[in-house]
């Protein structure tokens, strides 16, 4: 008998799924481990949209040993024909005896149908093993499938006194190198980074992924850069337009941007923009990197699912620019957050927070 448990094998499947976190979008991150007689005989993960799913790689490796084996999968096996055949049917064909699933799939094309295919073939199915860990891998995909809205992370970096820049706009750099490097991860898992034109004009930023430890850049699906530019002020020589095909601009139509390959949207409310990105462009994870005005607007409208807050151990003073522009008169108006995680990065802290109420 193996000394390993269902939890151990599912943890391995989750670790495998994480290997695709920068490359699979808009598809979910999925890992699969096949175990027979206490030994792992096959494993795999989904590397990129259009390529085989995790179960297929694991079954190929297991070959004939898959018969009467147990498959551990981080997400309910798919039940529909897309660019690849249904994984639930592949597991049936391989003759596995048990399938243990971490997280069920809310995608209407799957939602319980994968489990039904397995059970109708006489395979024993159990779900919910490491469910929460598996959900963390695919927060955007799961939210998009269930609500047609993307998962929105708001990234801010501030001093101890909640300031993001000096009165002059000088802001490079408040946080240290490790914190700035960490931001690359959040961009890399996002389908889009949203910012305002003021940030682009002030910083001439690119907002792309430039480096990740032990990851080749060509393995990363770069996020779209979405710029809210309602007055049409984006300069044609802005650095962000170096990869114009990855840029989306919300504002008046400009032929010169169209000629560069920029996708353009008419002005629209933030919630509508998020729906457009999700439903029409299959962008399920959004990172907001913006100034106080736009960041506050996302919070006020209840559109933020998680705030990633980097805090540097420094004071910038009362004349420096504030992190947000909300104006509260009473404690009853405050916005409270739940602390999800805290991590030290060099001399800085990263707080992961989820809002406890809808608006500021």
mmCIF file of C-alpha atoms in Angstrom:
data_model
loop_
_atom_site.group_PDB
_atom_site.id
_atom_site.type_symbol
_atom_site.label_atom_id
_atom_site.label_comp_id
_atom_site.label_asym_id
_atom_site.label_seq_id
_atom_site.Cartn_x
_atom_site.Cartn_y
_atom_site.Cartn_z
ATOM 1 C CA UNK A 1 0.000 0.000 0.000
ATOM 2 C CA UNK A 2 1.137 3.559 -0.713
ATOM 3 C CA UNK A 3 1.934 5.870 2.133
ATOM 4 C CA UNK A 4 0.534 8.736 0.079
ATOM 5 C CA UNK A 5 -3.043 9.971 0.431
ATOM 6 C CA UNK A 6 -5.614 11.496 -1.907
ATOM 7 C CA UNK A 7 -4.508 14.892 -0.619
ATOM 8 C CA UNK A 8 -0.886 14.216 -1.595
ATOM 9 C CA UNK A 9 -1.777 13.161 -5.117
ATOM 10 C CA UNK A 10 -4.110 16.124 -5.579
ATOM 11 C CA UNK A 11 -1.411 18.470 -4.282
ATOM 12 C CA UNK A 12 0.845 17.070 -7.002
ATOM 13 C CA UNK A 13 -1.878 17.672 -9.591
ATOM 14 C CA UNK A 14 -2.243 21.264 -8.361
ATOM 15 C CA UNK A 15 1.533 21.797 -8.611
ATOM 16 C CA UNK A 16 1.409 20.508 -12.186
ATOM 17 C CA UNK A 17 -1.500 22.830 -13.030
ATOM 18 C CA UNK A 18 0.521 25.804 -11.812
ATOM 19 C CA UNK A 19 3.084 25.146 -14.538
ATOM 20 C CA UNK A 20 0.579 26.469 -17.043
ATOM 21 C CA UNK A 21 -0.446 29.578 -15.110
ATOM 22 C CA UNK A 22 1.228 32.016 -17.531
ATOM 23 C CA UNK A 23 0.406 30.275 -20.798
ATOM 24 C CA UNK A 24 -3.062 28.690 -20.743
ATOM 25 C CA UNK A 25 -5.330 31.739 -20.801
ATOM 26 C CA UNK A 26 -8.144 31.958 -21.585
ATOM 27 C CA UNK A 27 -8.262 28.257 -20.705
ATOM 28 C CA UNK A 28 -8.082 27.207 -17.054
ATOM 29 C CA UNK A 29 -5.026 25.775 -15.319
ATOM 30 C CA UNK A 30 -5.490 22.025 -14.932
ATOM 31 C CA UNK A 31 -3.283 19.208 -13.681
ATOM 32 C CA UNK A 32 -3.828 15.453 -13.683
ATOM 33 C CA UNK A 33 -2.127 12.566 -11.899
ATOM 34 C CA UNK A 34 -2.893 8.898 -12.552
ATOM 35 C CA UNK A 35 -2.122 6.433 -9.763
ATOM 36 C CA UNK A 36 -2.137 2.627 -9.800
ATOM 37 C CA UNK A 37 -1.146 0.344 -6.959
ATOM 38 C CA UNK A 38 0.195 3.294 -4.982
ATOM 39 C CA UNK A 39 2.455 4.502 -7.798
ATOM 40 C CA UNK A 40 2.133 7.502 -10.109
ATOM 41 C CA UNK A 41 1.999 6.041 -13.614
ATOM 42 C CA UNK A 42 1.080 9.187 -15.526
ATOM 43 C CA UNK A 43 0.821 12.913 -15.035
ATOM 44 C CA UNK A 44 0.371 16.062 -17.062
ATOM 45 C CA UNK A 45 -0.905 19.629 -17.219
ATOM 46 C CA UNK A 46 -2.606 21.804 -19.811
ATOM 47 C CA UNK A 47 0.140 23.996 -21.333
ATOM 48 C CA UNK A 48 -1.688 26.242 -23.797
ATOM 49 C CA UNK A 49 -5.088 26.801 -25.410
ATOM 50 C CA UNK A 50 -5.479 24.517 -28.420
ATOM 51 C CA UNK A 51 -3.069 21.923 -27.059
ATOM 52 C CA UNK A 52 -4.150 18.683 -25.323
ATOM 53 C CA UNK A 53 -5.644 18.906 -21.855
ATOM 54 C CA UNK A 54 -3.969 17.623 -18.700
ATOM 55 C CA UNK A 55 -5.817 14.301 -18.719
ATOM 56 C CA UNK A 56 -4.602 13.511 -22.238
ATOM 57 C CA UNK A 57 -0.942 13.997 -21.334
ATOM 58 C CA UNK A 58 -1.382 11.903 -18.180
ATOM 59 C CA UNK A 59 -3.172 9.090 -20.046
ATOM 60 C CA UNK A 60 -0.509 9.027 -22.756
ATOM 61 C CA UNK A 61 2.160 8.587 -20.116
ATOM 62 C CA UNK A 62 0.215 5.949 -18.232
ATOM 63 C CA UNK A 63 -0.629 4.004 -21.409
ATOM 64 C CA UNK A 64 -2.087 0.567 -20.563
ATOM 65 C CA UNK A 65 -1.471 1.133 -16.858
ATOM 66 C CA UNK A 66 -4.406 3.563 -16.838
ATOM 67 C CA UNK A 67 -6.818 0.608 -16.751
ATOM 68 C CA UNK A 68 -8.344 0.277 -13.262
ATOM 69 C CA UNK A 69 -6.220 3.229 -12.055
ATOM 70 C CA UNK A 70 -7.326 6.345 -10.137
ATOM 71 C CA UNK A 71 -7.142 9.736 -11.841
ATOM 72 C CA UNK A 72 -6.731 12.904 -9.792
ATOM 73 C CA UNK A 73 -7.847 16.014 -11.701
ATOM 74 C CA UNK A 74 -7.881 19.614 -10.435
ATOM 75 C CA UNK A 75 -10.951 20.581 -12.513
ATOM 76 C CA UNK A 76 -13.935 18.537 -13.674
ATOM 77 C CA UNK A 77 -12.989 16.804 -16.953
ATOM 78 C CA UNK A 78 -14.485 18.526 -19.976
ATOM 79 C CA UNK A 79 -17.525 16.983 -21.628
ATOM 80 C CA UNK A 80 -17.668 18.856 -24.939
ATOM 81 C CA UNK A 81 -15.914 18.878 -28.283
ATOM 82 C CA UNK A 82 -13.891 22.064 -28.734
ATOM 83 C CA UNK A 83 -10.408 22.229 -30.194
ATOM 84 C CA UNK A 84 -9.822 18.962 -28.319
ATOM 85 C CA UNK A 85 -12.103 15.941 -27.661
ATOM 86 C CA UNK A 86 -13.849 15.510 -24.289
ATOM 87 C CA UNK A 87 -11.474 14.418 -21.527
ATOM 88 C CA UNK A 88 -14.261 12.636 -19.663
ATOM 89 C CA UNK A 89 -14.655 10.269 -22.618
ATOM 90 C CA UNK A 90 -10.871 9.762 -22.808
ATOM 91 C CA UNK A 91 -10.856 8.649 -19.163
ATOM 92 C CA UNK A 92 -13.718 6.233 -19.850
ATOM 93 C CA UNK A 93 -11.964 4.826 -22.915
ATOM 94 C CA UNK A 94 -8.751 4.320 -20.918
ATOM 95 C CA UNK A 95 -10.641 2.222 -18.383
ATOM 96 C CA UNK A 96 -9.836 4.166 -15.204
ATOM 97 C CA UNK A 97 -11.659 2.901 -12.131
ATOM 98 C CA UNK A 98 -11.867 6.075 -10.009
ATOM 99 C CA UNK A 99 -11.751 9.789 -10.715
ATOM 100 C CA UNK A 100 -11.140 12.253 -7.906
ATOM 101 C CA UNK A 101 -11.852 15.891 -8.759
ATOM 102 C CA UNK A 102 -10.785 18.958 -6.815
ATOM 103 C CA UNK A 103 -13.143 21.545 -8.295
ATOM 104 C CA UNK A 104 -16.304 21.242 -10.376
ATOM 105 C CA UNK A 105 -16.497 23.296 -13.571
ATOM 106 C CA UNK A 106 -19.273 25.958 -13.777
ATOM 107 C CA UNK A 107 -18.802 26.233 -17.562
ATOM 108 C CA UNK A 108 -22.312 25.505 -18.950
ATOM 109 C CA UNK A 109 -20.684 23.205 -21.534
ATOM 110 C CA UNK A 110 -19.298 21.068 -18.702
ATOM 111 C CA UNK A 111 -21.098 21.782 -15.368
ATOM 112 C CA UNK A 112 -21.795 18.287 -14.083
ATOM 113 C CA UNK A 113 -21.786 16.718 -17.549
ATOM 114 C CA UNK A 114 -18.203 15.507 -17.152
ATOM 115 C CA UNK A 115 -19.093 13.779 -13.893
ATOM 116 C CA UNK A 116 -22.231 12.295 -15.499
ATOM 117 C CA UNK A 117 -20.228 10.762 -18.373
ATOM 118 C CA UNK A 118 -17.844 9.157 -15.897
ATOM 119 C CA UNK A 119 -20.554 7.855 -13.567
ATOM 120 C CA UNK A 120 -22.678 6.527 -16.433
ATOM 121 C CA UNK A 121 -19.663 4.463 -17.469
ATOM 122 C CA UNK A 122 -19.451 2.940 -13.991
ATOM 123 C CA UNK A 123 -16.511 5.019 -12.799
ATOM 124 C CA UNK A 124 -16.559 6.056 -9.132
ATOM 125 C CA UNK A 125 -16.307 9.838 -8.860
ATOM 126 C CA UNK A 126 -15.537 11.987 -5.842
ATOM 127 C CA UNK A 127 -15.144 15.774 -5.828
ATOM 128 C CA UNK A 128 -14.064 18.467 -3.387
ATOM 129 C CA UNK A 129 -10.550 17.214 -2.548
ATOM 130 C CA UNK A 130 -8.384 20.369 -2.170
ATOM 131 C CA UNK A 131 -11.285 22.329 -3.651
ATOM 132 C CA UNK A 132 -10.232 25.753 -2.339
ATOM 133 C CA UNK A 133 -6.622 25.390 -3.480
ATOM 134 C CA UNK A 134 -7.788 24.356 -6.924
ATOM 135 C CA UNK A 135 -10.181 27.325 -7.073
ATOM 136 C CA UNK A 136 -7.319 29.724 -6.400
ATOM 137 C CA UNK A 137 -5.695 28.509 -9.624
ATOM 138 C CA UNK A 138 -8.651 29.623 -11.729
ATOM 139 C CA UNK A 139 -10.431 32.486 -9.990
ATOM 140 C CA UNK A 140 -10.963 34.350 -13.258
ATOM 141 C CA UNK A 141 -12.140 31.369 -15.273
ATOM 142 C CA UNK A 142 -14.541 30.231 -12.555
ATOM 143 C CA UNK A 143 -16.039 33.702 -12.101
ATOM 144 C CA UNK A 144 -16.361 34.268 -15.849
ATOM 145 C CA UNK A 145 -18.104 30.932 -16.394
ATOM 146 C CA UNK A 146 -20.592 31.577 -13.592
ATOM 147 C CA UNK A 147 -21.236 35.329 -13.956
ATOM 148 C CA UNK A 148 -19.892 36.483 -17.347
ATOM 149 C CA UNK A 149 -17.622 38.952 -15.536
ATOM 150 C CA UNK A 150 -13.845 38.788 -15.067
ATOM 151 C CA UNK A 151 -12.034 38.535 -11.738
ATOM 152 C CA UNK A 152 -10.617 42.004 -11.043
ATOM 153 C CA UNK A 153 -7.454 42.592 -9.036
ATOM 154 C CA UNK A 154 -6.572 46.154 -8.101
ATOM 155 C CA UNK A 155 -2.835 46.682 -7.607
ATOM 156 C CA UNK A 156 -1.604 49.628 -5.539
ATOM 157 C CA UNK A 157 1.771 50.496 -4.045
ATOM 158 C CA UNK A 158 2.080 53.041 -1.265
ATOM 159 C CA UNK A 159 4.097 54.370 1.624
ATOM 160 C CA UNK A 160 3.149 53.697 5.246
ATOM 161 C CA UNK A 161 1.073 56.866 5.187
ATOM 162 C CA UNK A 162 -0.891 55.746 2.122
ATOM 163 C CA UNK A 163 0.852 57.902 -0.463
ATOM 164 C CA UNK A 164 1.693 56.780 -3.988
ATOM 165 C CA UNK A 165 3.793 59.663 -5.329
ATOM 166 C CA UNK A 166 5.177 63.042 -4.421
ATOM 167 C CA UNK A 167 3.095 66.121 -5.196
ATOM 168 C CA UNK A 168 5.195 66.582 -8.343
ATOM 169 C CA UNK A 169 4.231 63.105 -9.542
ATOM 170 C CA UNK A 170 7.644 61.594 -8.791
ATOM 171 C CA UNK A 171 7.110 57.948 -7.808
ATOM 172 C CA UNK A 172 10.119 55.893 -8.928
ATOM 173 C CA UNK A 173 10.596 54.034 -6.755
ATOM 174 C CA UNK A 174 8.606 53.744 -3.549
ATOM 175 C CA UNK A 175 8.775 49.953 -3.283
ATOM 176 C CA UNK A 176 11.870 47.812 -3.659
ATOM 177 C CA UNK A 177 13.005 45.535 -6.449
ATOM 178 C CA UNK A 178 11.408 42.355 -5.065
ATOM 179 C CA UNK A 179 7.998 43.976 -4.829
ATOM 180 C CA UNK A 180 8.285 45.376 -8.349
ATOM 181 C CA UNK A 181 9.331 41.961 -9.626
ATOM 182 C CA UNK A 182 6.313 40.427 -7.918
ATOM 183 C CA UNK A 183 3.997 42.650 -9.974
ATOM 184 C CA UNK A 184 5.216 40.825 -13.083
ATOM 185 C CA UNK A 185 3.492 37.672 -11.815
ATOM 186 C CA UNK A 186 0.119 39.394 -11.488
ATOM 187 C CA UNK A 187 0.446 40.825 -14.991
ATOM 188 C CA UNK A 188 1.441 37.437 -16.379
ATOM 189 C CA UNK A 189 -1.650 35.652 -15.029
ATOM 190 C CA UNK A 190 -3.936 38.433 -16.300
ATOM 191 C CA UNK A 191 -5.685 38.586 -19.627
ATOM 192 C CA UNK A 192 -5.645 42.386 -19.469
ATOM 193 C CA UNK A 193 -4.094 45.260 -17.539
ATOM 194 C CA UNK A 194 -6.320 48.327 -17.277
ATOM 195 C CA UNK A 195 -4.936 51.811 -16.723
ATOM 196 C CA UNK A 196 -5.867 55.442 -17.309
ATOM 197 C CA UNK A 197 -4.354 57.821 -19.827
ATOM 198 C CA UNK A 198 -2.909 59.956 -17.032
ATOM 199 C CA UNK A 199 -0.719 57.065 -15.895
ATOM 200 C CA UNK A 200 0.523 56.505 -19.446
ATOM 201 C CA UNK A 201 1.273 60.203 -19.928
ATOM 202 C CA UNK A 202 3.058 60.507 -16.577
ATOM 203 C CA UNK A 203 5.117 57.298 -16.669
ATOM 204 C CA UNK A 204 5.259 56.313 -20.364
ATOM 205 C CA UNK A 205 4.708 52.794 -19.010
ATOM 206 C CA UNK A 206 4.468 49.569 -21.004
ATOM 207 C CA UNK A 207 2.553 47.452 -18.446
ATOM 208 C CA UNK A 208 3.721 44.216 -20.081
ATOM 209 C CA UNK A 209 5.577 41.242 -18.620
ATOM 210 C CA UNK A 210 9.306 41.776 -18.992
ATOM 211 C CA UNK A 211 10.836 39.141 -16.716
ATOM 212 C CA UNK A 212 9.810 36.249 -14.489
ATOM 213 C CA UNK A 213 12.207 33.992 -12.594
ATOM 214 C CA UNK A 214 12.867 30.701 -14.387
ATOM 215 C CA UNK A 215 10.271 31.438 -17.065
ATOM 216 C CA UNK A 216 11.021 32.104 -20.734
ATOM 217 C CA UNK A 217 9.171 35.161 -22.029
ATOM 218 C CA UNK A 218 7.937 33.283 -25.094
ATOM 219 C CA UNK A 219 6.069 30.938 -22.739
ATOM 220 C CA UNK A 220 3.971 33.832 -21.428
ATOM 221 C CA UNK A 221 0.761 34.976 -23.090
ATOM 222 C CA UNK A 222 1.147 38.745 -22.722
ATOM 223 C CA UNK A 223 -1.845 40.607 -21.273
ATOM 224 C CA UNK A 224 -3.757 43.101 -23.336
ATOM 225 C CA UNK A 225 -3.153 46.690 -22.192
ATOM 226 C CA UNK A 226 -6.449 48.588 -21.888
ATOM 227 C CA UNK A 227 -6.168 52.379 -21.707
ATOM 228 C CA UNK A 228 -9.073 54.600 -20.717
ATOM 229 C CA UNK A 229 -8.478 57.663 -22.924
ATOM 230 C CA UNK A 230 -11.767 59.468 -23.194
ATOM 231 C CA UNK A 231 -10.230 62.621 -24.719
ATOM 232 C CA UNK A 232 -8.019 60.851 -27.272
ATOM 233 C CA UNK A 233 -4.709 61.974 -25.799
ATOM 234 C CA UNK A 234 -2.592 58.819 -26.259
ATOM 235 C CA UNK A 235 0.616 59.876 -28.079
ATOM 236 C CA UNK A 236 1.554 57.770 -31.087
ATOM 237 C CA UNK A 237 5.142 57.570 -29.787
ATOM 238 C CA UNK A 238 4.094 56.126 -26.400
ATOM 239 C CA UNK A 239 6.166 53.085 -25.431
ATOM 240 C CA UNK A 240 3.004 51.083 -24.801
ATOM 241 C CA UNK A 241 2.296 51.177 -28.558
ATOM 242 C CA UNK A 242 5.489 49.247 -29.322
ATOM 243 C CA UNK A 243 3.235 46.160 -29.240
ATOM 244 C CA UNK A 244 0.145 47.911 -30.587
ATOM 245 C CA UNK A 245 -1.663 44.647 -31.344
ATOM 246 C CA UNK A 246 -1.864 44.033 -27.590
ATOM 247 C CA UNK A 247 -3.307 47.481 -26.839
ATOM 248 C CA UNK A 248 -6.978 48.356 -26.435
ATOM 249 C CA UNK A 249 -8.127 51.957 -26.095
ATOM 250 C CA UNK A 250 -11.450 53.179 -24.721
ATOM 251 C CA UNK A 251 -12.266 56.576 -26.195
ATOM 252 C CA UNK A 252 -12.975 58.356 -29.474
ATOM 253 C CA UNK A 253 -12.080 56.425 -32.614
ATOM 254 C CA UNK A 254 -8.704 57.406 -34.090
ATOM 255 C CA UNK A 255 -7.711 56.133 -37.518
ATOM 256 C CA UNK A 256 -4.019 56.427 -36.707
ATOM 257 C CA UNK A 257 -4.465 53.947 -33.855
ATOM 258 C CA UNK A 258 -6.460 51.613 -36.074
ATOM 259 C CA UNK A 259 -3.612 51.693 -38.596
ATOM 260 C CA UNK A 260 -1.255 50.493 -35.868
ATOM 261 C CA UNK A 261 -3.522 47.559 -35.038
ATOM 262 C CA UNK A 262 -4.948 48.949 -31.781
ATOM 263 C CA UNK A 263 -8.377 47.641 -30.770
ATOM 264 C CA UNK A 264 -10.719 50.531 -29.965
ATOM 265 C CA UNK A 265 -13.900 50.714 -27.907
ATOM 266 C CA UNK A 266 -16.397 53.527 -27.598
ATOM 267 C CA UNK A 267 -16.610 55.140 -24.167
ATOM 268 C CA UNK A 268 -18.622 52.935 -21.817
ATOM 269 C CA UNK A 269 -19.167 52.384 -18.090
ATOM 270 C CA UNK A 270 -16.511 50.337 -16.305
ATOM 271 C CA UNK A 271 -18.896 47.440 -15.651
ATOM 272 C CA UNK A 272 -19.836 47.322 -19.341
ATOM 273 C CA UNK A 273 -16.161 47.390 -20.315
ATOM 274 C CA UNK A 274 -15.476 44.418 -18.047
ATOM 275 C CA UNK A 275 -18.392 42.527 -19.598
ATOM 276 C CA UNK A 276 -17.075 43.330 -23.070
ATOM 277 C CA UNK A 277 -13.594 42.081 -22.217
ATOM 278 C CA UNK A 278 -15.002 38.890 -20.706
ATOM 279 C CA UNK A 279 -17.735 37.992 -23.168
ATOM 280 C CA UNK A 280 -16.254 39.204 -26.455
ATOM 281 C CA UNK A 281 -12.507 38.840 -25.860
ATOM 282 C CA UNK A 282 -12.380 35.924 -23.392
ATOM 283 C CA UNK A 283 -10.439 37.929 -20.825
ATOM 284 C CA UNK A 284 -11.184 36.405 -17.441
ATOM 285 C CA UNK A 285 -8.526 37.962 -15.184
ATOM 286 C CA UNK A 286 -8.059 41.742 -15.103
ATOM 287 C CA UNK A 287 -5.355 43.690 -13.276
ATOM 288 C CA UNK A 288 -6.007 47.387 -12.639
ATOM 289 C CA UNK A 289 -2.803 49.441 -12.402
ATOM 290 C CA UNK A 290 -3.946 53.026 -12.337
ATOM 291 C CA UNK A 291 -3.935 56.304 -10.472
ATOM 292 C CA UNK A 292 -6.151 57.301 -7.570
ATOM 293 C CA UNK A 293 -9.122 58.427 -9.684
ATOM 294 C CA UNK A 294 -9.579 55.220 -11.658
ATOM 295 C CA UNK A 295 -8.676 52.956 -8.733
ATOM 296 C CA UNK A 296 -11.298 54.678 -6.588
ATOM 297 C CA UNK A 297 -13.890 54.373 -9.356
ATOM 298 C CA UNK A 298 -13.406 50.606 -9.529
ATOM 299 C CA UNK A 299 -13.823 50.348 -5.756
ATOM 300 C CA UNK A 300 -16.801 52.707 -5.602
ATOM 301 C CA UNK A 301 -18.629 50.683 -8.226
ATOM 302 C CA UNK A 302 -18.011 47.385 -6.420
ATOM 303 C CA UNK A 303 -15.967 45.958 -9.288
ATOM 304 C CA UNK A 304 -12.875 44.875 -7.332
ATOM 305 C CA UNK A 305 -12.603 41.233 -6.271
ATOM 306 C CA UNK A 306 -9.158 41.528 -4.706
ATOM 307 C CA UNK A 307 -6.702 44.287 -3.875
ATOM 308 C CA UNK A 308 -2.968 43.632 -4.087
ATOM 309 C CA UNK A 309 -1.400 46.297 -1.881
ATOM 310 C CA UNK A 310 2.364 46.748 -1.644
ATOM 311 C CA UNK A 311 3.458 48.785 1.374
ATOM 312 C CA UNK A 312 6.926 50.312 1.592
ATOM 313 C CA UNK A 313 8.333 51.200 5.049
ATOM 314 C CA UNK A 314 8.623 54.881 4.272
ATOM 315 C CA UNK A 315 6.741 58.141 4.885
ATOM 316 C CA UNK A 316 6.091 60.576 2.050
ATOM 317 C CA UNK A 317 4.200 63.280 3.940
ATOM 318 C CA UNK A 318 0.805 64.906 3.714
ATOM 319 C CA UNK A 319 1.479 66.833 0.503
ATOM 320 C CA UNK A 320 2.214 63.606 -1.411
ATOM 321 C CA UNK A 321 -0.492 62.073 -3.568
ATOM 322 C CA UNK A 322 -3.042 59.867 -1.824
ATOM 323 C CA UNK A 323 -3.713 56.264 -2.808
ATOM 324 C CA UNK A 324 -7.447 56.845 -3.225
ATOM 325 C CA UNK A 325 -9.743 59.848 -3.622
ATOM 326 C CA UNK A 326 -12.708 58.745 -1.549
ATOM 327 C CA UNK A 327 -13.901 61.336 0.986
ATOM 328 C CA UNK A 328 -15.423 59.832 4.128
ATOM 329 C CA UNK A 329 -17.175 61.834 6.837
ATOM 330 C CA UNK A 330 -18.099 59.043 9.274
ATOM 331 C CA UNK A 331 -16.794 55.618 10.250
ATOM 332 C CA UNK A 332 -20.019 54.144 8.935
ATOM 333 C CA UNK A 333 -18.883 55.073 5.419
ATOM 334 C CA UNK A 334 -15.561 53.259 5.628
ATOM 335 C CA UNK A 335 -14.672 50.423 3.283
ATOM 336 C CA UNK A 336 -13.453 47.374 5.144
ATOM 337 C CA UNK A 337 -11.370 44.544 3.721
ATOM 338 C CA UNK A 338 -10.631 40.985 4.740
ATOM 339 C CA UNK A 339 -6.953 40.079 4.879
ATOM 340 C CA UNK A 340 -6.460 37.084 2.613
ATOM 341 C CA UNK A 341 -2.667 36.896 2.715
ATOM 342 C CA UNK A 342 0.400 38.862 3.783
ATOM 343 C CA UNK A 343 3.874 38.296 2.326
ATOM 344 C CA UNK A 344 7.184 40.026 2.967
ATOM 345 C CA UNK A 345 9.081 40.927 -0.205
ATOM 346 C CA UNK A 346 12.474 42.312 0.693
ATOM 347 C CA UNK A 347 11.760 45.285 2.939
ATOM 348 C CA UNK A 348 8.179 45.670 1.686
ATOM 349 C CA UNK A 349 4.901 43.937 2.486
ATOM 350 C CA UNK A 350 2.312 42.636 0.046
ATOM 351 C CA UNK A 351 -1.230 42.455 1.368
ATOM 352 C CA UNK A 352 -3.902 40.526 -0.469
ATOM 353 C CA UNK A 353 -7.303 41.914 0.529
ATOM 354 C CA UNK A 354 -10.891 41.261 -0.460
ATOM 355 C CA UNK A 355 -13.590 43.943 -0.047
ATOM 356 C CA UNK A 356 -16.234 43.263 2.575
ATOM 357 C CA UNK A 357 -18.764 45.676 1.145
ATOM 358 C CA UNK A 358 -19.793 46.792 -2.280
ATOM 359 C CA UNK A 359 -18.824 50.447 -2.443
ATOM 360 C CA UNK A 360 -16.840 53.229 -0.906
#
